N, CA, C and O atoms as a printed pandas DataFrame, in Angstrom:
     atom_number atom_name residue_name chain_id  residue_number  x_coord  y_coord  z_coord
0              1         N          UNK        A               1    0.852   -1.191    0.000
1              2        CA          UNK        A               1    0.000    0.000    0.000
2              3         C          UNK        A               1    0.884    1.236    0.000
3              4         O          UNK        A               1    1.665    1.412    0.935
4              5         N          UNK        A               2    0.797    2.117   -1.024
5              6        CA          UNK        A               2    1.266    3.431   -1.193
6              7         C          UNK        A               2    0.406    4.424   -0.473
7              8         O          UNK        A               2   -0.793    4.184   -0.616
8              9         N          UNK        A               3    0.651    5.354    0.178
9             10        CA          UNK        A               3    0.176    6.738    1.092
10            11         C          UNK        A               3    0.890    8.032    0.297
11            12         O          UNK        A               3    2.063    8.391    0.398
12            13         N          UNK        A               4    0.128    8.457   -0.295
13            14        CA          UNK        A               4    0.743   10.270   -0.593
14            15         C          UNK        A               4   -0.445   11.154    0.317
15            16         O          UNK        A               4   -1.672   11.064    0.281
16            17         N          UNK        A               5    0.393   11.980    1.089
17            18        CA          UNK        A               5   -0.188   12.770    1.891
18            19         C          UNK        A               5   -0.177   14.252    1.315
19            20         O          UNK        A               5    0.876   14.775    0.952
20            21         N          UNK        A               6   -1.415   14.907    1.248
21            22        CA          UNK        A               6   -1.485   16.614    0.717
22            23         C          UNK        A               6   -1.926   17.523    1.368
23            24         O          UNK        A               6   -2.398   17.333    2.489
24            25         N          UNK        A               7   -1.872   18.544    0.878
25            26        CA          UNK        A               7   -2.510   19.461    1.210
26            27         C          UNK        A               7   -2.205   20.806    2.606
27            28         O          UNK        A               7   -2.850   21.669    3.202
28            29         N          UNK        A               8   -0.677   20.194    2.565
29            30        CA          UNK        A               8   -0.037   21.198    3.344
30            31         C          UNK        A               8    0.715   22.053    2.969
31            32         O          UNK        A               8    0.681   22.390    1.785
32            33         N          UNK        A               9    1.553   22.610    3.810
33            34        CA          UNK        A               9    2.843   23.298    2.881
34            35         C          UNK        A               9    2.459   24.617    2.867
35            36         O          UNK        A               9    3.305   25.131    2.136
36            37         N          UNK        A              10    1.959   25.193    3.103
37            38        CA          UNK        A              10    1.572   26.751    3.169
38            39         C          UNK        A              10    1.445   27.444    4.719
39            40         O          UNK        A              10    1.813   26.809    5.708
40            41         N          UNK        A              11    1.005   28.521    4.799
41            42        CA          UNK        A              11    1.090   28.966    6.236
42            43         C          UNK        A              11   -0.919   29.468    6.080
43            44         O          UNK        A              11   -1.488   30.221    5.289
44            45         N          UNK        A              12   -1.457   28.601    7.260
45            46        CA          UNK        A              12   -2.451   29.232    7.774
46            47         C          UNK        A              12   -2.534   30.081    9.400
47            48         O          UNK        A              12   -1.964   29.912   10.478
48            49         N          UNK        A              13   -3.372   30.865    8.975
49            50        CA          UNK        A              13   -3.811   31.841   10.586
50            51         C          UNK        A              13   -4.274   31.102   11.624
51            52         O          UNK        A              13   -5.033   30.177   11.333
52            53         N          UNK        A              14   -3.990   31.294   12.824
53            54        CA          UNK        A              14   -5.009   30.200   13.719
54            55         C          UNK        A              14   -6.119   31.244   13.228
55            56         O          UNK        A              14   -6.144   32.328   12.645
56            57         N          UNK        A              15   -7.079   30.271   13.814
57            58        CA          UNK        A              15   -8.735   30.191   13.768
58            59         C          UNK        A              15   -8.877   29.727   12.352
59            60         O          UNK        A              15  -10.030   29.453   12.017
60            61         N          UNK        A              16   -7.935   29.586   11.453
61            62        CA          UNK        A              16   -8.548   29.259   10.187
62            63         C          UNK        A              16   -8.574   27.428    9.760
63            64         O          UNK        A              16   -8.235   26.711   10.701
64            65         N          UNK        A              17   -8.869   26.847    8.713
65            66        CA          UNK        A              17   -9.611   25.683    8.602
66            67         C          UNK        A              17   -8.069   25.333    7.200
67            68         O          UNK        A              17   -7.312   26.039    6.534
68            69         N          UNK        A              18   -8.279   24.080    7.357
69            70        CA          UNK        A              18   -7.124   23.346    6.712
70            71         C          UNK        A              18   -7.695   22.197    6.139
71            72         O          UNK        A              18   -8.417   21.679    6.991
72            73         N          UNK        A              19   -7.709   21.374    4.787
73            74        CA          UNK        A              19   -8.322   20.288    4.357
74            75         C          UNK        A              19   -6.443   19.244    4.248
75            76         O          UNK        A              19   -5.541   19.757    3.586
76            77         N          UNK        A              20   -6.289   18.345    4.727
77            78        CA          UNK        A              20   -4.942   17.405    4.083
78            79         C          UNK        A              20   -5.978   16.373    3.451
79            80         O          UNK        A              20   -7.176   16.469    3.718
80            81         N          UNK        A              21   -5.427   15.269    2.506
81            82        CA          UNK        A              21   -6.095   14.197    1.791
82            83         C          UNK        A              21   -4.873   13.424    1.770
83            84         O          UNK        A              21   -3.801   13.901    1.397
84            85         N          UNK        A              22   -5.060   11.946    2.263
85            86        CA          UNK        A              22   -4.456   10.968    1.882
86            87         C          UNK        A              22   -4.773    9.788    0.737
87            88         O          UNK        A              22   -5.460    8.771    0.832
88            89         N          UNK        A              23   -4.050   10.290   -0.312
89            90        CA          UNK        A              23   -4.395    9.062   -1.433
90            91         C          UNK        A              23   -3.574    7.811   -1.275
91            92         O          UNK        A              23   -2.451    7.572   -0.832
92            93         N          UNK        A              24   -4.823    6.903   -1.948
93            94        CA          UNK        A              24   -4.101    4.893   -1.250
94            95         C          UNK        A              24   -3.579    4.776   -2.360
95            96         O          UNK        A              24   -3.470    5.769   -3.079
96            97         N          UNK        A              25   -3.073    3.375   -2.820
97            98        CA          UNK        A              25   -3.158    2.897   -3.745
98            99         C          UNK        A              25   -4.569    1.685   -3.521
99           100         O          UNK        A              25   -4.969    1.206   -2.459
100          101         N          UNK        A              26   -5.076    1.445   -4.897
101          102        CA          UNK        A              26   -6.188    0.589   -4.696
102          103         C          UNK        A              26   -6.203   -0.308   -4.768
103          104         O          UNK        A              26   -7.254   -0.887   -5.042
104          105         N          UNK        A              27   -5.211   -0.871   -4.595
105          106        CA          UNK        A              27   -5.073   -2.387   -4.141
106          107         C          UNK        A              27   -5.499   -2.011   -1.978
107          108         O          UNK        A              27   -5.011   -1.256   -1.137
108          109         N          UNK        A              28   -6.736   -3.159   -1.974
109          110        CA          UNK        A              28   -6.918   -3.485   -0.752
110          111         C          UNK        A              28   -7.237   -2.002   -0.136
111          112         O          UNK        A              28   -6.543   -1.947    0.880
112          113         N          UNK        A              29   -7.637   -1.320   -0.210
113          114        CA          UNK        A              29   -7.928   -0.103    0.567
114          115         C          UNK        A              29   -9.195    0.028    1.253
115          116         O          UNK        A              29   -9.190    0.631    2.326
116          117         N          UNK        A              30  -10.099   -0.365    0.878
117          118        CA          UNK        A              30  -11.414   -1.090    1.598
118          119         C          UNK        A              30  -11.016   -2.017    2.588
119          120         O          UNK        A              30  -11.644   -2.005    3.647
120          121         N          UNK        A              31  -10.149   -2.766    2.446
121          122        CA          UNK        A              31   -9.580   -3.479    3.462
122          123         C          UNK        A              31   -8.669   -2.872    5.022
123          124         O          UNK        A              31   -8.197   -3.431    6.013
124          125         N          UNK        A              32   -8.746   -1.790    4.651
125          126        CA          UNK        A              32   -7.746   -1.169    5.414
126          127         C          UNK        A              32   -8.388   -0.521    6.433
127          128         O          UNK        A              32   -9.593   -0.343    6.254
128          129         N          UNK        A              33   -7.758    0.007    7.780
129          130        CA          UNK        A              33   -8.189    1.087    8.332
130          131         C          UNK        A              33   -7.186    2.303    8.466
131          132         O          UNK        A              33   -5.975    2.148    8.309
132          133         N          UNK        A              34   -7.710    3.407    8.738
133          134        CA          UNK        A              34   -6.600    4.626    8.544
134          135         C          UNK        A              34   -6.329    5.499    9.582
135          136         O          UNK        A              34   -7.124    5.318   10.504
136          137         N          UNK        A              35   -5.505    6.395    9.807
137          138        CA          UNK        A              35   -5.263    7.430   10.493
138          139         C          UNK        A              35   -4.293    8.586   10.503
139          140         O          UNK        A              35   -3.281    8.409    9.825
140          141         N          UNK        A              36   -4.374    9.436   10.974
141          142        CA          UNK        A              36   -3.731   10.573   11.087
142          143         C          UNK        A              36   -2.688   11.022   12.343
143          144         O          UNK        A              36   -3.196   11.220   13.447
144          145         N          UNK        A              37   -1.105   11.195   12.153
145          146        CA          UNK        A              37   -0.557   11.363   13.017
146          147         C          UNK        A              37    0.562   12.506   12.828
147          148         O          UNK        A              37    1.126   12.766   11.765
148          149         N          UNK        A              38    0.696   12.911   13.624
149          150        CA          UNK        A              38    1.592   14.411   13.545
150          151         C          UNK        A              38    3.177   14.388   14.602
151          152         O          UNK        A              38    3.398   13.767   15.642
152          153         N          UNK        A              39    3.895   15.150   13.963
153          154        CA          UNK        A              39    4.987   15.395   14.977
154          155         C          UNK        A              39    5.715   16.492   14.655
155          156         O          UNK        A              39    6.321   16.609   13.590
156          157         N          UNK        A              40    5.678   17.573   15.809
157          158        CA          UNK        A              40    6.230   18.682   15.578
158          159         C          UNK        A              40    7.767   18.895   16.217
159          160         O          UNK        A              40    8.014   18.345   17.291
160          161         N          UNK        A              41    8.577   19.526   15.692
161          162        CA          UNK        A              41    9.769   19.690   16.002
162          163         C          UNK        A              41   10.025   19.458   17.453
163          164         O          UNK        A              41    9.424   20.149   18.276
164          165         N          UNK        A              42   10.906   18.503   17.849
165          166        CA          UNK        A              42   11.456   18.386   18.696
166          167         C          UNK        A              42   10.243   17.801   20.098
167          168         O          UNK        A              42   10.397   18.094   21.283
168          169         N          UNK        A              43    9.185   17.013   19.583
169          170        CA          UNK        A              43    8.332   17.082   20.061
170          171         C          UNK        A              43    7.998   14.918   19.288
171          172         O          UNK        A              43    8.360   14.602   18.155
172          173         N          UNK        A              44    7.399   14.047   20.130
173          174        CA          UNK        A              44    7.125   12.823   19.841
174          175         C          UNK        A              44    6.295   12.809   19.320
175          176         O          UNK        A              44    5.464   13.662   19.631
176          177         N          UNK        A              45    5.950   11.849   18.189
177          178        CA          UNK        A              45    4.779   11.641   17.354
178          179         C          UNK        A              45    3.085   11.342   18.058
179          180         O          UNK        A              45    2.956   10.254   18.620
180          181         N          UNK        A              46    2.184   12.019   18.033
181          182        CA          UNK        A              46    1.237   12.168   18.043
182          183         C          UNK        A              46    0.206   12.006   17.436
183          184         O          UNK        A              46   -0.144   12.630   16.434
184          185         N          UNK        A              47   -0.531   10.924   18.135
185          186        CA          UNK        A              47   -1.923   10.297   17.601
186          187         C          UNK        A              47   -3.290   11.735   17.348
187          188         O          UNK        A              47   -3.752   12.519   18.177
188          189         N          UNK        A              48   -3.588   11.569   15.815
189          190        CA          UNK        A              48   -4.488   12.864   15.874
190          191         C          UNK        A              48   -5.764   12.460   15.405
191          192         O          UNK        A              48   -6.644   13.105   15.976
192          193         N          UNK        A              49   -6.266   11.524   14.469
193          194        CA          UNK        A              49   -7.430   10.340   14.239
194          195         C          UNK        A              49   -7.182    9.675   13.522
195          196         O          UNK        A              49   -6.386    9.804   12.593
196          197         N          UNK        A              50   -8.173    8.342   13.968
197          198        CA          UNK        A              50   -8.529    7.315   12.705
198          199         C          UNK        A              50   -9.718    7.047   12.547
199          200         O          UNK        A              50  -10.616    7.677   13.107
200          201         N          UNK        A              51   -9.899    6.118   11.795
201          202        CA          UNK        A              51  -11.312    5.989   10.700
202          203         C          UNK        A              51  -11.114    3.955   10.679
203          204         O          UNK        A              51  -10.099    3.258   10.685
204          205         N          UNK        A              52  -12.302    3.660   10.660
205          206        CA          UNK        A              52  -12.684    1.989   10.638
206          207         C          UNK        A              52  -12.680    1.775    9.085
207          208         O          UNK        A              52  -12.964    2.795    8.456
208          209         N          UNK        A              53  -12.410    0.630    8.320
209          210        CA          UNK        A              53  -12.866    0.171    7.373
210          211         C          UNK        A              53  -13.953    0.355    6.974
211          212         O          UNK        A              53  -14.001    0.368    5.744
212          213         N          UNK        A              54  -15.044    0.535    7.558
213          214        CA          UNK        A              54  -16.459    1.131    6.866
214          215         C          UNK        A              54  -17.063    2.304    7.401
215          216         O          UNK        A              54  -18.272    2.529    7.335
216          217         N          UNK        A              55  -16.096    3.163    8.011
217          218        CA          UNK        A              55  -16.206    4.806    7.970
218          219         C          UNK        A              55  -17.088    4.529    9.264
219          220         O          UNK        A              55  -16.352    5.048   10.102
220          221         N          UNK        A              56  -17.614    4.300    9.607
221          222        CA          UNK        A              56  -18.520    3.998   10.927
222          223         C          UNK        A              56  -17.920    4.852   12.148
223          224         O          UNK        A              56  -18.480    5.791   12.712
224          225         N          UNK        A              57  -16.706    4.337   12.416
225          226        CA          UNK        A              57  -16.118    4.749   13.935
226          227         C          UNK        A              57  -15.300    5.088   13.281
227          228         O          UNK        A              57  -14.870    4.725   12.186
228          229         N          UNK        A              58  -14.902    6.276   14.386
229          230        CA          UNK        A              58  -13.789    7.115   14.280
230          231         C          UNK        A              58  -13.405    7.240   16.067
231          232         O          UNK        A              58  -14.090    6.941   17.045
232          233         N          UNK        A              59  -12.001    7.819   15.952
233          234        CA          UNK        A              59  -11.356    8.467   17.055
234          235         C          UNK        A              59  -10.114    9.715   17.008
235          236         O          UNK        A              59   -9.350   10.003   16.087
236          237         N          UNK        A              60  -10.269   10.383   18.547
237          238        CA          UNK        A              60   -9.944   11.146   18.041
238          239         C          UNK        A              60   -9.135   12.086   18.979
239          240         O          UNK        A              60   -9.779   12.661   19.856
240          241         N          UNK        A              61   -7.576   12.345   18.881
241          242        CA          UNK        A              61   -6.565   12.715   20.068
242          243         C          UNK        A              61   -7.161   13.851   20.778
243          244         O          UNK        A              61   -7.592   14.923   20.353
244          245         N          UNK        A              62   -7.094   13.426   21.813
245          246        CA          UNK        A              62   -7.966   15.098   23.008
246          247         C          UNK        A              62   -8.013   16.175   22.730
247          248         O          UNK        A              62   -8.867   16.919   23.214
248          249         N          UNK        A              63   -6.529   16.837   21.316
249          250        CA          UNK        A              63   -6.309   17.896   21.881
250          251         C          UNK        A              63   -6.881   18.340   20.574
251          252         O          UNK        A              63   -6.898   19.523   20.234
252          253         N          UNK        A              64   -7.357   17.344   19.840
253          254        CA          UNK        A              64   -7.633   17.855   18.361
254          255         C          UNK        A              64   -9.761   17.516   18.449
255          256         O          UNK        A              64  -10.609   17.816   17.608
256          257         N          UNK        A              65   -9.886   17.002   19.450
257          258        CA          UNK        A              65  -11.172   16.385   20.055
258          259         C          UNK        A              65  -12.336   17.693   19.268
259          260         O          UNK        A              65  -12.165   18.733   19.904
260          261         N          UNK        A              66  -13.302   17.887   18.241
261          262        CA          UNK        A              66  -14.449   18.716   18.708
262          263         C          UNK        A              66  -13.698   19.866   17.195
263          264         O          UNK        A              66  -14.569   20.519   16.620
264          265         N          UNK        A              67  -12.552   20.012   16.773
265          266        CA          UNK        A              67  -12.094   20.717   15.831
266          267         C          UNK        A              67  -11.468   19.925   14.599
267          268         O          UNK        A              67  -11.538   20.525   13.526
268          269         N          UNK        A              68  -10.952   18.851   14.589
269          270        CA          UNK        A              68  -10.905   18.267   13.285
270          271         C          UNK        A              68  -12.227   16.943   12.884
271          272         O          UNK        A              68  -13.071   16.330   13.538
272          273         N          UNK        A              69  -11.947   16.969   11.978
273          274        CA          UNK        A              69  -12.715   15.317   11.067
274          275         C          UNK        A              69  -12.064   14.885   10.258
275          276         O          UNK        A              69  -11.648   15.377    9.209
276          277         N          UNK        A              70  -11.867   13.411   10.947
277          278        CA          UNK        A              70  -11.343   12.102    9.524
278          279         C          UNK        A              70  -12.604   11.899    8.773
279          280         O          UNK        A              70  -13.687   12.031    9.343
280          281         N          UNK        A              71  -12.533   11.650    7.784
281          282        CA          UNK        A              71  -13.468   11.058    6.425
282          283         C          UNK        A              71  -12.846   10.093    5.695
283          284         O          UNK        A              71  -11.645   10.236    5.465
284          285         N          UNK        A              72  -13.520    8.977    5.215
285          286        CA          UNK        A              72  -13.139    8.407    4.053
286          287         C          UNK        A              72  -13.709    8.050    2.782
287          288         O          UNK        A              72  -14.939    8.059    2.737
288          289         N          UNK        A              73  -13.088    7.741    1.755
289          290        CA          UNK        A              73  -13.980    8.249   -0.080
290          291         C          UNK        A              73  -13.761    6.677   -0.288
291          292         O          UNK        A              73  -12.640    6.440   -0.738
292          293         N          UNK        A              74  -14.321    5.878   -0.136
293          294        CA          UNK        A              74  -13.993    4.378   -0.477
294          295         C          UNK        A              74  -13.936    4.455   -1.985
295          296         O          UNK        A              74  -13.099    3.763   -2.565
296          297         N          UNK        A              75  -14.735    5.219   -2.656
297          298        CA          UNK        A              75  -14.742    5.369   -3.597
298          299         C          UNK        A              75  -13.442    5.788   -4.701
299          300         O          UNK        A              75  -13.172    5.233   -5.766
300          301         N          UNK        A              76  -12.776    6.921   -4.071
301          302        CA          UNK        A              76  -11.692    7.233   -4.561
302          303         C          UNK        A              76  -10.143    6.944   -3.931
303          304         O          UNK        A              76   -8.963    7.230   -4.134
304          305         N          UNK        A              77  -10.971    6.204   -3.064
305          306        CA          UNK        A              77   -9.311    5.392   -1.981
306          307         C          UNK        A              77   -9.033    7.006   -1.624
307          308         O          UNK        A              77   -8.583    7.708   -2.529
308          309         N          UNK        A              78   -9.234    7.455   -0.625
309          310        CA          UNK        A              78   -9.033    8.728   -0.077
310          311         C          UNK        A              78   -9.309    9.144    1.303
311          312         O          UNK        A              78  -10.478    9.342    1.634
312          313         N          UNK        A              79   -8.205    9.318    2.265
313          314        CA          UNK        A              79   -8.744    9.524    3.368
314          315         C          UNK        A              79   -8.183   11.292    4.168
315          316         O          UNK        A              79   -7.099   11.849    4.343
316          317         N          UNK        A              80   -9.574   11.617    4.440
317          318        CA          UNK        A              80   -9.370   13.005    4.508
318          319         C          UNK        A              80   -9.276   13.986    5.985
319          320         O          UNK        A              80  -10.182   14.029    6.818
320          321         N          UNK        A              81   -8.727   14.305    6.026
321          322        CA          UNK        A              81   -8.605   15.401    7.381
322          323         C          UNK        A              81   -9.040   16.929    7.733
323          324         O          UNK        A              81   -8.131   17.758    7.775
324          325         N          UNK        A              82  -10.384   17.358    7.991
325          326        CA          UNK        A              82  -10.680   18.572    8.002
326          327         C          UNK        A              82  -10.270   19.094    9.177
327          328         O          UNK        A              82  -10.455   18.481   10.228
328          329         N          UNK        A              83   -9.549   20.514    9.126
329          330        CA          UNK        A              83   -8.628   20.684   10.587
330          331         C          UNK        A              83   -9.691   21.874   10.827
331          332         O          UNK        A              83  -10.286   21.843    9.750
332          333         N          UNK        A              84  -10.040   22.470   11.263
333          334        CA          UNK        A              84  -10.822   23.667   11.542
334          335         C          UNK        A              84  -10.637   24.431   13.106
335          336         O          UNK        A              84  -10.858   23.774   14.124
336          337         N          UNK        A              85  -10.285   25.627   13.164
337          338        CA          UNK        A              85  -10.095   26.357   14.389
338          339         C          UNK        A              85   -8.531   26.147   14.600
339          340         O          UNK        A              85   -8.243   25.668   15.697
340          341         N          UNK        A              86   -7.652   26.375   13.889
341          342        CA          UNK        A              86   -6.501   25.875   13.991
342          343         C          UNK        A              86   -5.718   26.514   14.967
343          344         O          UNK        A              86   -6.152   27.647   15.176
344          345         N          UNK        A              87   -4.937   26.290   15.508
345          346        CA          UNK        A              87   -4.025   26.932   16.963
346          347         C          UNK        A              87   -2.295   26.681   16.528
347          348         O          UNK        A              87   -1.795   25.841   15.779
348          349         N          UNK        A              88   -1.808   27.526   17.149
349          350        CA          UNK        A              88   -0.298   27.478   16.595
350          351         C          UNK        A              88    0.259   25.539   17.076
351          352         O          UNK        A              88    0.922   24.628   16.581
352          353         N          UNK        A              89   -0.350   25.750   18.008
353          354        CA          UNK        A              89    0.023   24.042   18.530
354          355         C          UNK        A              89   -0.297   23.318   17.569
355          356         O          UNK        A              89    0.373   22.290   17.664
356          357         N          UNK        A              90   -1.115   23.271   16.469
357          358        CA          UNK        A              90   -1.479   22.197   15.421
358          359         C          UNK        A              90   -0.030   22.319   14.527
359          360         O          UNK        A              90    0.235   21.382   13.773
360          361         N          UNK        A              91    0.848   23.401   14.608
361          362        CA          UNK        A              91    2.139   23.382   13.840
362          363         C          UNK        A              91    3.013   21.803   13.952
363          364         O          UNK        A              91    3.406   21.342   15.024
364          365         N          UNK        A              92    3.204   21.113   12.565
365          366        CA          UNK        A              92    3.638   19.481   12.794
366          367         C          UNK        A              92    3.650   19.251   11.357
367          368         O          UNK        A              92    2.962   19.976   10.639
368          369         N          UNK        A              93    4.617   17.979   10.682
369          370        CA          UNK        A              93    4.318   17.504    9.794
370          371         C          UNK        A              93    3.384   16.391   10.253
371          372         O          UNK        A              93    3.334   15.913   11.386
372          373         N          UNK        A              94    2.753   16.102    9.336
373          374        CA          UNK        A              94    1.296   15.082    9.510
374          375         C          UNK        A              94    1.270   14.289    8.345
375          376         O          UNK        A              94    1.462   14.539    7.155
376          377         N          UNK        A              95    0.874   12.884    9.221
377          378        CA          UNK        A              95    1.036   11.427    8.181
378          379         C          UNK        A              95    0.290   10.734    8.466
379          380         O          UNK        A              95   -0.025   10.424    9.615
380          381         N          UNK        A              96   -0.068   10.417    7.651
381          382        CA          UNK        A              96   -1.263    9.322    7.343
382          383         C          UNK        A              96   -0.606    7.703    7.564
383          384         O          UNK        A              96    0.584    7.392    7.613
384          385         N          UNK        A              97   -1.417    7.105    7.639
385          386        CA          UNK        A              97   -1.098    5.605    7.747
386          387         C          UNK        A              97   -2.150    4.825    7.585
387          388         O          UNK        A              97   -3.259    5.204    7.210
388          389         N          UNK        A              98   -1.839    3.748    7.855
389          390        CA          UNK        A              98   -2.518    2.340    7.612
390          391         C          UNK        A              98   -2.429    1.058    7.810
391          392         O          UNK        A              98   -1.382    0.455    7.573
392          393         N          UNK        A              99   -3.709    0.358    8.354
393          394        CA          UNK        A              99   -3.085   -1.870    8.632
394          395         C          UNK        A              99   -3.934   -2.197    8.140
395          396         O          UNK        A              99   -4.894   -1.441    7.994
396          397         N          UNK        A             100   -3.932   -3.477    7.673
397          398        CA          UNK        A             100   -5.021   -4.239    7.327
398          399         C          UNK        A             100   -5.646   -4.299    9.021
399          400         O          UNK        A             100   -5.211   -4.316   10.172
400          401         N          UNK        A             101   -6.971   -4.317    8.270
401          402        CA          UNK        A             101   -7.953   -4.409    9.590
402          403         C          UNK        A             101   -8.993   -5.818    9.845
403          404         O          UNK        A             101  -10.033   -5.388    9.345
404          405         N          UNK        A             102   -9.180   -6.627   10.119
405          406        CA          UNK        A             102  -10.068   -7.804    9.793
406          407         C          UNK        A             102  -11.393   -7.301    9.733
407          408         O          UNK        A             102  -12.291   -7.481    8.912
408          409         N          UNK        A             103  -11.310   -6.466   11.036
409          410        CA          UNK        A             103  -13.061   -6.116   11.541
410          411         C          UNK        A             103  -13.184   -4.747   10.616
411          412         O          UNK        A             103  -12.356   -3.925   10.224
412          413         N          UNK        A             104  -14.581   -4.893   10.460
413          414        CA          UNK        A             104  -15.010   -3.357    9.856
414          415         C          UNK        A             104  -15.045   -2.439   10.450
415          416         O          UNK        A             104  -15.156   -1.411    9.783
416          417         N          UNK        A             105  -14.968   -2.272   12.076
417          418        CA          UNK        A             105  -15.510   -1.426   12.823
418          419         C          UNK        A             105  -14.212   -0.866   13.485
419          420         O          UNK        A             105  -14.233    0.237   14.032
420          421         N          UNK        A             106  -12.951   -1.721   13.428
421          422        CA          UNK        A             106  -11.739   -1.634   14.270
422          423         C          UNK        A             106  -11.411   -0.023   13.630
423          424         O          UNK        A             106  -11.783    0.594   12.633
424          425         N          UNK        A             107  -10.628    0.227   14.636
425          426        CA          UNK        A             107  -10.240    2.269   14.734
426          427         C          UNK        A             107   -8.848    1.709   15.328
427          428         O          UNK        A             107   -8.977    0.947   16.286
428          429         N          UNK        A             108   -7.892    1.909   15.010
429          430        CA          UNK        A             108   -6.749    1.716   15.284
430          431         C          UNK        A             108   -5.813    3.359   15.755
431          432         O          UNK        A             108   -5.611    4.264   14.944
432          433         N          UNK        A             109   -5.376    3.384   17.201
433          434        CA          UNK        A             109   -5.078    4.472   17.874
434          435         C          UNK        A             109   -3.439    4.744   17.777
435          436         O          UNK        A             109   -2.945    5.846   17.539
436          437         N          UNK        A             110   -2.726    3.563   17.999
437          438        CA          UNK        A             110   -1.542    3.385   18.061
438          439         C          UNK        A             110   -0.362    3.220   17.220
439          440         O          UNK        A             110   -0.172    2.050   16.888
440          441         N          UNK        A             111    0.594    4.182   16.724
441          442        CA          UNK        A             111    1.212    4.346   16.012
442          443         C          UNK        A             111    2.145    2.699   15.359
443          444         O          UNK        A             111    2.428    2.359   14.210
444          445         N          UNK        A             112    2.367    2.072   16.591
445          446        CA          UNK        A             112    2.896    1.122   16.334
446          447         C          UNK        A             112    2.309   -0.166   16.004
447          448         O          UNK        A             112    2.887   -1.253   16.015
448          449         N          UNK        A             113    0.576    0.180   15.583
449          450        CA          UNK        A             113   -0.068   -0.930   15.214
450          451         C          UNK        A             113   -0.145   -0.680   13.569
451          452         O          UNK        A             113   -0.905   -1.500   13.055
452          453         N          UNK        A             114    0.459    0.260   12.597
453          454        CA          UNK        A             114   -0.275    0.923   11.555
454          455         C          UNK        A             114    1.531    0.295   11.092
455          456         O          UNK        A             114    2.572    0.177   11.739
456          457         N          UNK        A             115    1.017   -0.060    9.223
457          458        CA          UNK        A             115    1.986   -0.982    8.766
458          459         C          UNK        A             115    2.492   -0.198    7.739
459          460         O          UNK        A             115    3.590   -0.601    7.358
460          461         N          UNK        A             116    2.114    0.691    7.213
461          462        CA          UNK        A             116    2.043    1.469    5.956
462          463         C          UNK        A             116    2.209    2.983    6.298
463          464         O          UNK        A             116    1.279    3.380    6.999
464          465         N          UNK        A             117    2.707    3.495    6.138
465          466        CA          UNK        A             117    2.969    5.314    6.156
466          467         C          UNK        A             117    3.305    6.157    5.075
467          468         O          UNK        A             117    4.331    5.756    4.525
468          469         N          UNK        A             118    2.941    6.937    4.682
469          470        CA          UNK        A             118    2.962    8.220    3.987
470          471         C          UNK        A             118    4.096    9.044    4.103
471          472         O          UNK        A             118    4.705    8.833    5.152
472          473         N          UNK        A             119    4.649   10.021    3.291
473          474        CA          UNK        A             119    5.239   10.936    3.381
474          475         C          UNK        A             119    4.586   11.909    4.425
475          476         O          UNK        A             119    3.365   11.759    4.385
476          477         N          UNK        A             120    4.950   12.818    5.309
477          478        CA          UNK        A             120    4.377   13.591    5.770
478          479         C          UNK        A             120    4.093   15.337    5.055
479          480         O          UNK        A             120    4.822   16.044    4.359
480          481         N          UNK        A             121    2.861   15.530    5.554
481          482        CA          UNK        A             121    2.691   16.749    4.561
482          483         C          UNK        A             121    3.113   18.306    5.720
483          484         O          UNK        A             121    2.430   18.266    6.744
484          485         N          UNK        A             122    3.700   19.059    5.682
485          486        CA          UNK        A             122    4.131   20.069    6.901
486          487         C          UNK        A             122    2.510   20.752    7.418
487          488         O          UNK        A             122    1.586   20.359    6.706
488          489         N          UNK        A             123    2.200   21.500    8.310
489          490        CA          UNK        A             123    1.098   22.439    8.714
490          491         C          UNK        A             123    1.681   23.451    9.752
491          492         O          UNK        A             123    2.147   23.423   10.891
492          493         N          UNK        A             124    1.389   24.443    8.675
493          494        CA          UNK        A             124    1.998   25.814    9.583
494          495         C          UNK        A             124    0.908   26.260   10.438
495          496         O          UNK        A             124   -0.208   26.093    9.946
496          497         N          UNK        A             125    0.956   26.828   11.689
497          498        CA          UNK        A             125   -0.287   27.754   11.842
498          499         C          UNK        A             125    0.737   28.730   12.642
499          500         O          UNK        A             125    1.738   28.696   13.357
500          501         N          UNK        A             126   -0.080   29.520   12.108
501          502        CA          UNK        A             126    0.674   31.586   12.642
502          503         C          UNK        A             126   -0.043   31.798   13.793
503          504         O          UNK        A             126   -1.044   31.105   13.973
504          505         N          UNK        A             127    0.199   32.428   14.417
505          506        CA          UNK        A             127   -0.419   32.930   15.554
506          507         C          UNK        A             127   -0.873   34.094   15.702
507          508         O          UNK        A             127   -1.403   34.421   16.764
């Protein structure tokens, strides 16, 4: 499974809204479950959400709790991250990942359960 991660790379304002998209390859991507993880300079990698094999359940790191949304496009093998209300603390490159999942419903939290990773895409936020 291939991960290209987008949609960063620029500088947003806090309070403002950010879309990233992770494209799969389509081999097995229905099969998969996904998530979103960040790590900012000098700072340990950080769980920010994931998404179940049939979009059902999601989860979602405390601090990002109530201001972002995972989505997924089964359709276009695409899994998406709406960041909204952004705070200089959301500053991190951010990566997507992925495991095969058996269950449809499984949400996978833990960095070291996810088999597949992405390039990371950067996210500025200004203050």
């Amino acid at each position: 499974v291939q991960l290209q991660a987008s949609g960063g790379g620029g500088l947003v304002q806090a309070g403002g809204s950010l879309s990233l998209s992770c494209a799969a390859s389509k081999r097995n991507f229905n099969q998969h479950a996904y998530g979103w993880f960040r790590q900012a300079p000098g700072k340990e990698r950080e769980f920010v959400a994931a998404i179940s094999r049939n979009g059902y359940n999601t989860h979602y790191g405390d601090s990002v709790k109530g201001r972002f949304t995972i989505s997924r496009n089964n359709a276009k093998n695409t899994v998406a991250l709406i960041m909204n209300s952004l705070k200089s603390e959301d500053t991190a490159e951010y990566y997507c990942a992925s495991v095969y999942a058996r269950r449809m419903e499984t949400v996978q939290v833990t960095a070291n359960e996810y088999q597949y990773w992405g390039q990371g895409t950067l996210v500025t936020v200004s203050s």
